[in-house]
Amino acid sequence: MVYRLTDPEFLNDPAAQLARMRADGPLVQVKVPVIGKTWVTTTDEAARKLLKSPEMFRRDPAPITGKSLARRFWWMPSAIKPMLNTMIVQDDPAHRRQRKLVELAFARATVEDLRPEITRLADQLLDSIPDAPSVDIVARYSRPLPFLTICALLGIPDEAHARLTAHIAPLSHVTNPLKAIYAVMRLRGVHNDFREMFAAARAAAPGPGLISALVHAEDEGERLSDDELLSIVMLLFLAGHETTVHLINNAIVALCGDPALRAHFDAHPETRHLMIEEFVRFYSPVMMTKGMFAADDTDILGAPIKKGDMVSAFLIGANHDPDRVEAPGTLDPERRPNAHLGFGFGPHVCLGMQLARMEAAVAIDRLFARFPDLLLDGKTGWLKRPGLRAPAGVRLHLDARA
């Protein structure tokens, strides 16, 4: 049986399908639009085994299949090429080299230093919400806040914000291959903007922002090329705000839809960090990792894999595995321990996980402090984006304005 991951019934309540998948074995096949059929893990044990075996499961298929990702997706527009050469689709030593330089840059632009700025941006966005019977909170708040945050982290000037927003907007509406191609083509403008920023940063002394830090990052004489800079910054820019939007939206829907959960949120501010972790585990906004390719015939816990097969770690399967998680279908706001795989695992674990945690915490705190009686305006539905589990939209009645 080939499972589909965009079925609204699965997205609404994944327990039944996840149980069927586990019963079929530690790996099953799913169908992913554009990519096609791929194997995914069904348990926490299988996901961890896959993610901690980079020597057997490679990100770059070229040495295994003779066909690089660029050749595999030859029909994609040229604007997608930088995304086919990012750290998340590279193996060591190339991955280790780039990640080390990025981590050095991150050390100069520490995430925690951004908390006051994120709080200021959140309050500014909330101030701008209009008087209306209901509000599209995604358009007014949960989408622009991560965008402005990643711009602040990267050091993108204010005058570039509107232009970048226009270029990336189509990515939010990708539901089929044609829309994906259109969205990717619009990224050419983003590439040009970033290359201009690299040139300006290189011509100046090291300054604030991650772009400047990346341009000037050096380790034992190694520096990043312009193409490497573009692939890294595109990864940070797109993944660094798009996925956080979905985490925030899931949290808003959960808190607005469950009075007991909301009461716990209000009564226990000291444990809200645990609630954020549980939102990551329970919803698993990013349901699966990028595909990896088996370097040889092998098996994962008895499941036979052929050389060249594509395999992904199914993070939502691991996060809802009853052998690992007690009562996985229950959203427990103070779950301890909570060793979820929502941000991945192993050498490719998400670089921006601390930023995502802080953004979500600030976003939710400021929203409910400003509007303590929020109510959902109608059903939200689910986004039909392969590999994501997130509300399609969120409209809210605001307390005094409902």
CSV table of C-alpha atoms in Angstrom, one decimal:
chain,number,residue,atom,x,y,z
A,1,MET,CA,0.0,0.0,0.0
A,2,VAL,CA,1.2,3.5,-0.9
A,3,TYR,CA,0.2,6.1,1.7
A,4,ARG,CA,-0.7,9.7,0.9
A,5,LEU,CA,0.3,12.5,3.3
A,6,THR,CA,-2.1,15.2,2.1
A,7,ASP,CA,-5.3,13.5,3.0
A,8,PRO,CA,-7.3,15.9,5.3
A,9,GLU,CA,-8.4,12.9,7.5
A,10,PHE,CA,-4.8,12.0,8.1
A,11,LEU,CA,-3.8,15.6,8.8
A,12,ASN,CA,-6.7,16.2,11.2
A,13,ASP,CA,-6.1,13.0,13.2
A,14,PRO,CA,-3.0,11.1,12.1
A,15,ALA,CA,-3.3,8.3,14.8
A,16,ALA,CA,-5.2,5.7,12.7
A,17,GLN,CA,-3.0,6.0,9.6
A,18,LEU,CA,0.2,6.1,11.6
A,19,ALA,CA,-0.9,2.9,13.4
A,20,ARG,CA,-1.5,1.2,10.0
A,21,MET,CA,1.9,2.4,8.8
A,22,ARG,CA,3.6,1.0,11.9
A,23,ALA,CA,1.8,-2.3,11.4
A,24,ASP,CA,3.2,-2.5,7.8
A,25,GLY,CA,6.8,-2.3,9.1
A,26,PRO,CA,9.5,0.1,10.1
A,27,LEU,CA,9.5,1.6,6.6
A,28,VAL,CA,6.6,2.0,4.2
A,29,GLN,CA,6.2,3.8,0.8
A,30,VAL,CA,4.4,7.1,0.5
A,31,LYS,CA,3.6,9.2,-2.6
A,32,VAL,CA,4.9,12.8,-2.5
A,33,PRO,CA,3.9,15.2,-5.3
A,34,VAL,CA,6.8,16.2,-7.6
A,35,ILE,CA,9.2,13.8,-5.8
A,36,GLY,CA,7.1,10.6,-6.4
A,37,LYS,CA,7.3,7.4,-4.3
A,38,THR,CA,9.7,7.3,-1.4
A,39,TRP,CA,10.2,5.2,1.7
A,40,VAL,CA,9.6,6.7,5.1
A,41,THR,CA,10.3,5.4,8.6
A,42,THR,CA,7.3,4.7,10.8
A,43,THR,CA,8.9,4.6,14.3
A,44,ASP,CA,11.2,6.6,16.5
A,45,GLU,CA,13.8,3.9,16.4
A,46,ALA,CA,13.8,3.6,12.7
A,47,ALA,CA,14.0,7.4,12.2
A,48,ARG,CA,17.0,7.7,14.6
A,49,LYS,CA,18.8,4.8,12.9
A,50,LEU,CA,18.3,6.5,9.5
A,51,LEU,CA,19.4,10.0,10.7
A,52,LYS,CA,22.5,8.8,12.5
A,53,SER,CA,23.8,6.7,9.6
A,54,PRO,CA,25.0,9.4,7.2
A,55,GLU,CA,27.6,7.0,5.8
A,56,MET,CA,24.9,4.6,4.6
A,57,PHE,CA,22.1,7.1,3.7
A,58,ARG,CA,23.5,9.9,1.6
A,59,ARG,CA,22.0,13.3,0.8
A,60,ASP,CA,23.7,13.6,-2.6
A,61,PRO,CA,22.6,10.8,-4.9
A,62,ALA,CA,25.3,11.5,-7.6
A,63,PRO,CA,27.9,9.0,-6.2
A,64,ILE,CA,25.2,6.3,-5.8
A,65,THR,CA,22.9,6.7,-8.9
A,66,GLY,CA,25.2,8.7,-11.2
A,67,LYS,CA,22.5,11.4,-11.3
A,68,SER,CA,22.8,14.6,-9.2
A,69,LEU,CA,19.7,16.4,-7.8
A,70,ALA,CA,20.2,19.0,-10.5
A,71,ARG,CA,20.0,16.2,-13.1
A,72,ARG,CA,17.2,14.4,-11.3
A,73,PHE,CA,15.1,17.6,-11.4
A,74,TRP,CA,16.4,18.9,-14.8
A,75,TRP,CA,13.0,20.3,-15.7
A,76,MET,CA,13.0,22.7,-12.7
A,77,PRO,CA,13.8,26.4,-13.5
A,78,SER,CA,17.3,27.6,-12.9
A,79,ALA,CA,16.2,29.6,-10.0
A,80,ILE,CA,15.9,26.4,-8.0
A,81,LYS,CA,19.6,25.4,-8.4
A,82,PRO,CA,20.9,27.2,-5.3
A,83,MET,CA,18.3,25.1,-3.2
A,84,LEU,CA,19.7,21.9,-4.8
A,85,ASN,CA,23.1,22.6,-3.3
A,86,THR,CA,22.3,23.6,0.2
A,87,MET,CA,23.8,22.1,3.4
A,88,ILE,CA,20.7,19.9,3.9
A,89,VAL,CA,21.3,18.1,0.6
A,90,GLN,CA,25.1,17.7,1.1
A,91,ASP,CA,27.2,15.0,2.7
A,92,ASP,CA,30.5,15.4,4.6
A,93,PRO,CA,33.0,16.8,4.1
A,94,ALA,CA,31.2,19.5,2.2
A,95,HIS,CA,28.3,19.6,4.7
A,96,ARG,CA,30.7,19.7,7.7
A,97,ARG,CA,32.8,22.6,6.1
A,98,GLN,CA,29.7,24.8,5.4
A,99,ARG,CA,28.0,24.0,8.7
A,100,LYS,CA,31.1,24.9,10.7
A,101,LEU,CA,31.4,28.3,9.0
A,102,VAL,CA,27.7,29.0,9.5
A,103,GLU,CA,28.0,28.0,13.2
A,104,LEU,CA,30.9,30.5,13.5
A,105,ALA,CA,28.7,33.2,12.0
A,106,PHE,CA,25.8,32.2,14.3
A,107,ALA,CA,28.1,32.6,17.3
A,108,ARG,CA,28.6,36.2,16.3
A,109,ALA,CA,24.9,36.9,15.9
A,110,THR,CA,23.5,35.1,18.9
A,111,VAL,CA,19.8,34.2,18.7
A,112,GLU,CA,19.0,35.3,22.3
A,113,ASP,CA,20.2,38.8,21.5
A,114,LEU,CA,17.2,39.1,19.1
A,115,ARG,CA,14.5,38.6,21.8
A,116,PRO,CA,14.0,42.3,22.5
A,117,GLU,CA,13.8,43.0,18.7
A,118,ILE,CA,11.3,40.1,18.2
A,119,THR,CA,9.2,41.4,21.0
A,120,ARG,CA,9.2,44.9,19.6
A,121,LEU,CA,8.2,43.6,16.1
A,122,ALA,CA,5.4,41.5,17.6
A,123,ASP,CA,4.0,44.5,19.5
A,124,GLN,CA,4.3,46.7,16.4
A,125,LEU,CA,2.4,44.2,14.3
A,126,LEU,CA,-0.3,43.8,17.0
A,127,ASP,CA,-0.6,47.6,17.1
A,128,SER,CA,-1.4,47.6,13.4
A,129,ILE,CA,-4.2,45.0,13.5
A,130,PRO,CA,-7.4,46.8,12.4
A,131,ASP,CA,-10.8,47.1,14.1
A,132,ALA,CA,-12.8,44.4,12.4
A,133,PRO,CA,-15.3,41.6,13.3
A,134,SER,CA,-12.5,39.1,12.6
A,135,VAL,CA,-8.9,39.2,11.5
A,136,ASP,CA,-6.7,37.0,9.2
A,137,ILE,CA,-4.1,36.6,11.9
A,138,VAL,CA,-1.7,34.8,9.4
A,139,ALA,CA,-1.5,37.8,7.1
A,140,ARG,CA,-1.4,40.3,9.9
A,141,TYR,CA,0.8,38.6,12.4
A,142,SER,CA,2.0,35.0,12.3
A,143,ARG,CA,3.5,35.3,8.8
A,144,PRO,CA,5.2,38.7,8.9
A,145,LEU,CA,6.7,38.2,12.3
A,146,PRO,CA,9.0,35.3,11.3
A,147,PHE,CA,9.8,37.1,8.1
A,148,LEU,CA,10.8,40.3,9.9
A,149,THR,CA,12.8,38.2,12.4
A,150,ILE,CA,14.8,36.4,9.8
A,151,CYS,CA,15.5,39.7,8.1
A,152,ALA,CA,16.7,41.1,11.4
A,153,LEU,CA,18.9,38.1,11.9
A,154,LEU,CA,20.4,38.3,8.4
A,155,GLY,CA,20.8,42.0,8.6
A,156,ILE,CA,18.6,42.7,5.5
A,157,PRO,CA,17.9,46.5,5.2
A,158,ASP,CA,14.3,47.7,5.7
A,159,GLU,CA,14.1,49.0,2.2
A,160,ALA,CA,14.4,45.5,0.8
A,161,HIS,CA,11.6,44.0,2.8
A,162,ALA,CA,8.7,44.8,0.5
A,163,ARG,CA,10.5,43.6,-2.6
A,164,LEU,CA,11.5,40.3,-0.9
A,165,THR,CA,8.0,39.8,0.4
A,166,ALA,CA,6.6,40.1,-3.1
A,167,HIS,CA,9.2,37.7,-4.5
A,168,ILE,CA,8.5,34.9,-1.9
A,169,ALA,CA,4.7,35.3,-1.6
A,170,PRO,CA,3.9,32.6,-4.2
A,171,LEU,CA,5.7,30.0,-2.1
A,172,SER,CA,2.9,30.2,0.5
A,173,HIS,CA,0.4,29.0,-2.1
A,174,VAL,CA,2.2,26.0,-3.6
A,175,THR,CA,-0.3,23.1,-3.8
A,176,ASN,CA,0.7,21.6,-7.2
A,177,PRO,CA,3.7,21.4,-9.5
A,178,LEU,CA,2.7,24.3,-11.7
A,179,LYS,CA,2.4,26.7,-8.7
A,180,ALA,CA,5.7,25.3,-7.5
A,181,ILE,CA,7.4,26.2,-10.7
A,182,TYR,CA,5.9,29.7,-10.7
A,183,ALA,CA,7.0,30.3,-7.1
A,184,VAL,CA,10.5,29.1,-7.9
A,185,MET,CA,10.8,31.4,-10.9
A,186,ARG,CA,10.0,34.4,-8.7
A,187,LEU,CA,13.0,33.6,-6.6
A,188,ARG,CA,15.3,35.0,-9.2
A,189,GLY,CA,14.7,38.5,-7.8
A,190,VAL,CA,15.6,37.2,-4.3
A,191,HIS,CA,18.9,35.8,-5.7
A,192,ASN,CA,19.8,39.2,-7.3
A,193,ASP,CA,19.0,41.1,-4.1
A,194,PHE,CA,21.2,38.7,-2.0
A,195,ARG,CA,24.1,38.9,-4.3
A,196,GLU,CA,24.1,42.7,-4.1
A,197,MET,CA,24.0,42.4,-0.3
A,198,PHE,CA,27.0,40.0,-0.4
A,199,ALA,CA,29.0,42.4,-2.5
A,200,ALA,CA,28.2,45.3,-0.1
A,201,ALA,CA,29.1,43.3,3.0
A,202,ARG,CA,32.4,42.1,1.4
A,203,ALA,CA,33.3,45.7,0.6
A,204,ALA,CA,32.7,46.8,4.2
A,205,ALA,CA,34.1,45.9,7.6
A,206,PRO,CA,32.3,43.2,9.5
A,207,GLY,CA,29.0,44.6,10.8
A,208,PRO,CA,25.8,43.4,12.3
A,209,GLY,CA,23.7,40.7,10.8
A,210,LEU,CA,24.3,37.1,9.7
A,211,ILE,CA,25.0,38.0,6.1
A,212,SER,CA,28.0,40.1,7.1
A,213,ALA,CA,29.1,37.4,9.5
A,214,LEU,CA,28.9,34.7,6.8
A,215,VAL,CA,30.7,36.8,4.2
A,216,HIS,CA,33.6,37.4,6.7
A,217,ALA,CA,33.5,33.9,8.3
A,218,GLU,CA,36.8,32.1,8.0
A,219,ASP,CA,38.1,28.8,9.4
A,220,GLU,CA,41.7,27.8,8.7
A,221,GLY,CA,41.7,29.9,5.6
A,222,GLU,CA,38.4,28.6,4.3
A,223,ARG,CA,35.7,31.0,3.2
A,224,LEU,CA,32.3,30.7,1.6
A,225,SER,CA,32.0,31.3,-2.2
A,226,ASP,CA,29.2,33.5,-3.5
A,227,ASP,CA,27.3,30.4,-4.7
A,228,GLU,CA,27.7,28.8,-1.3
A,229,LEU,CA,26.6,32.0,0.4
A,230,LEU,CA,23.5,32.2,-1.8
A,231,SER,CA,22.5,28.6,-1.1
A,232,ILE,CA,23.0,29.0,2.7
A,233,VAL,CA,21.2,32.4,2.9
A,234,MET,CA,18.3,31.1,0.8
A,235,LEU,CA,18.0,28.1,3.1
A,236,LEU,CA,18.1,30.2,6.2
A,237,PHE,CA,15.7,32.8,4.7
A,238,LEU,CA,13.1,30.4,3.5
A,239,ALA,CA,13.3,27.6,6.0
A,240,GLY,CA,14.0,30.1,8.8
A,241,HIS,CA,10.7,31.8,8.6
A,242,GLU,CA,8.3,29.6,6.6
A,243,THR,CA,8.3,26.6,9.0
A,244,THR,CA,8.1,28.9,12.1
A,245,VAL,CA,4.9,30.4,10.6
A,246,HIS,CA,3.3,26.9,10.8
A,247,LEU,CA,4.4,26.3,14.3
A,248,ILE,CA,2.9,29.5,15.5
A,249,ASN,CA,-0.4,28.9,13.6
A,250,ASN,CA,-0.7,25.4,15.1
A,251,ALA,CA,-0.1,26.9,18.6
A,252,ILE,CA,-2.8,29.6,18.1
A,253,VAL,CA,-5.4,27.1,16.8
A,254,ALA,CA,-4.7,24.8,19.7
A,255,LEU,CA,-4.9,27.5,22.4
A,256,CYS,CA,-8.1,29.0,20.9
A,257,GLY,CA,-9.8,25.7,20.4
A,258,ASP,CA,-9.1,24.1,23.9
A,259,PRO,CA,-10.3,26.1,26.9
A,260,ALA,CA,-8.4,23.8,29.3
A,261,LEU,CA,-5.2,24.2,27.4
A,262,ARG,CA,-5.7,28.0,27.3
A,263,ALA,CA,-6.3,28.0,31.1
A,264,HIS,CA,-3.1,26.1,31.7
A,265,PHE,CA,-1.2,28.6,29.5
A,266,ASP,CA,-2.6,31.5,31.5
A,267,ALA,CA,-2.0,29.9,34.9
A,268,HIS,CA,1.5,28.5,34.3
A,269,PRO,CA,3.7,31.0,32.4
A,270,GLU,CA,6.8,29.3,33.9
A,271,THR,CA,6.1,26.1,31.8
A,272,ARG,CA,5.2,27.7,28.5
A,273,HIS,CA,8.6,26.5,27.1
A,274,LEU,CA,7.4,23.0,27.6
A,275,MET,CA,4.2,23.8,25.8
A,276,ILE,CA,6.2,25.0,22.8
A,277,GLU,CA,8.0,21.7,22.7
A,278,GLU,CA,4.8,19.8,22.9
A,279,PHE,CA,3.3,21.8,20.0
A,280,VAL,CA,6.4,20.8,17.9
A,281,ARG,CA,5.9,17.1,18.8
A,282,PHE,CA,2.2,16.9,18.6
A,283,TYR,CA,1.6,18.8,15.4
A,284,SER,CA,5.0,18.1,13.7
A,285,PRO,CA,4.7,21.0,11.4
A,286,VAL,CA,7.5,19.6,9.3
A,287,MET,CA,6.4,16.0,9.0
A,288,MET,CA,9.5,14.5,7.2
A,289,THR,CA,13.1,15.2,6.4
A,290,LYS,CA,14.6,15.7,3.0
A,291,GLY,CA,15.1,12.5,1.1
A,292,MET,CA,18.3,10.4,1.5
A,293,PHE,CA,19.6,7.7,-0.8
A,294,ALA,CA,20.8,4.3,0.2
A,295,ALA,CA,24.5,3.9,-0.6
A,296,ASP,CA,24.1,0.1,-0.9
A,297,ASP,CA,21.7,-2.7,-0.3
A,298,THR,CA,20.9,-2.6,3.4
A,299,ASP,CA,18.0,-2.8,5.8
A,300,ILE,CA,16.5,-0.7,8.6
A,301,LEU,CA,15.3,-3.0,11.4
A,302,GLY,CA,14.6,-5.7,8.9
A,303,ALA,CA,13.1,-3.6,6.2
A,304,PRO,CA,15.0,-4.3,2.9
A,305,ILE,CA,16.3,-1.2,1.1
A,306,LYS,CA,17.9,-1.3,-2.3
A,307,LYS,CA,20.9,0.8,-3.4
A,308,GLY,CA,19.7,4.2,-4.7
A,309,ASP,CA,16.3,4.0,-2.9
A,310,MET,CA,15.1,7.3,-1.5
A,311,VAL,CA,14.3,7.2,2.2
A,312,SER,CA,13.0,9.9,4.6
A,313,ALA,CA,12.7,10.1,8.3
A,314,PHE,CA,9.0,10.5,9.0
A,315,LEU,CA,9.2,12.9,12.0
A,316,ILE,CA,5.5,12.8,12.8
A,317,GLY,CA,5.7,9.0,12.9
A,318,ALA,CA,8.5,9.2,15.4
A,319,ASN,CA,6.8,11.9,17.5
A,320,HIS,CA,3.6,9.8,17.7
A,321,ASP,CA,5.3,6.4,18.3
A,322,PRO,CA,3.6,4.8,21.4
A,323,ASP,CA,6.8,2.7,22.0
A,324,ARG,CA,8.6,6.0,22.6
A,325,VAL,CA,5.9,8.5,23.7
A,326,GLU,CA,3.3,7.9,26.4
A,327,ALA,CA,-0.2,8.7,25.1
A,328,PRO,CA,1.2,10.3,21.9
A,329,GLY,CA,-2.3,11.4,20.7
A,330,THR,CA,-2.7,13.6,23.8
A,331,LEU,CA,-1.4,17.2,23.8
A,332,ASP,CA,0.3,17.3,27.2
A,333,PRO,CA,1.4,20.9,28.0
A,334,GLU,CA,4.0,19.8,30.6
A,335,ARG,CA,5.2,16.7,28.9
A,336,ARG,CA,8.5,15.5,30.5
A,337,PRO,CA,10.6,14.1,29.0
A,338,ASN,CA,9.9,15.2,25.4
A,339,ALA,CA,12.7,13.9,23.2
A,340,HIS,CA,10.8,14.6,20.0
A,341,LEU,CA,12.4,14.7,16.6
A,342,GLY,CA,10.5,17.8,15.4
A,343,PHE,CA,13.8,19.5,14.5
A,344,GLY,CA,15.4,16.5,13.2
A,345,PHE,CA,18.4,14.5,14.6
A,346,GLY,CA,22.0,13.8,13.9
A,347,PRO,CA,24.5,15.9,11.9
A,348,HIS,CA,21.7,17.7,9.9
A,349,VAL,CA,19.7,18.7,13.0
A,350,CYS,CA,18.0,22.1,12.4
A,351,LEU,CA,20.3,25.0,12.8
A,352,GLY,CA,17.5,27.4,13.5
A,353,MET,CA,15.7,25.4,16.2
A,354,GLN,CA,16.5,27.8,19.0
A,355,LEU,CA,15.3,30.7,17.0
A,356,ALA,CA,12.1,28.9,16.1
A,357,ARG,CA,11.4,28.1,19.8
A,358,MET,CA,12.0,31.7,20.8
A,359,GLU,CA,9.9,33.2,18.0
A,360,ALA,CA,7.0,31.0,18.8
A,361,ALA,CA,7.2,31.7,22.5
A,362,VAL,CA,7.3,35.5,22.0
A,363,ALA,CA,4.6,35.4,19.3
A,364,ILE,CA,2.2,33.5,21.5
A,365,ASP,CA,2.9,35.4,24.7
A,366,ARG,CA,2.5,38.8,23.0
A,367,LEU,CA,-0.7,37.8,21.1
A,368,PHE,CA,-2.6,36.4,24.1
A,369,ALA,CA,-1.4,39.2,26.4
A,370,ARG,CA,-2.8,41.7,24.0
A,371,PHE,CA,-6.0,39.8,23.2
A,372,PRO,CA,-6.9,37.6,26.1
A,373,ASP,CA,-10.2,36.4,24.8
A,374,LEU,CA,-9.4,35.2,21.3
A,375,LEU,CA,-11.8,33.0,19.5
A,376,LEU,CA,-11.5,31.1,16.2
A,377,ASP,CA,-13.7,32.4,13.4
A,378,GLY,CA,-14.8,29.2,11.6
A,379,LYS,CA,-12.9,26.0,10.8
A,380,THR,CA,-9.3,26.3,9.7
A,381,GLY,CA,-8.7,23.3,7.5
A,382,TRP,CA,-5.3,22.0,6.6
A,383,LEU,CA,-2.6,23.3,4.2
A,384,LYS,CA,-2.2,21.0,1.2
A,385,ARG,CA,1.6,21.3,1.1
A,386,PRO,CA,3.5,18.0,0.9
A,387,GLY,CA,5.4,17.2,4.1
A,388,LEU,CA,3.8,20.0,6.1
A,389,ARG,CA,1.1,19.8,8.8
A,390,ALA,CA,-0.3,23.3,9.3
A,391,PRO,CA,-3.6,25.2,9.2
A,392,ALA,CA,-4.5,26.5,5.8
A,393,GLY,CA,-5.5,29.8,7.4
A,394,VAL,CA,-6.5,31.2,10.7
A,395,ARG,CA,-9.2,33.9,11.3
A,396,LEU,CA,-9.8,35.1,14.8
A,397,HIS,CA,-12.3,37.1,16.7
A,398,LEU,CA,-10.4,39.5,18.9
A,399,ASP,CA,-11.7,40.0,22.5
A,400,ALA,CA,-13.2,43.5,22.6
A,401,ARG,CA,-13.8,43.5,18.9
A,402,ALA,CA,-15.7,40.3,18.5
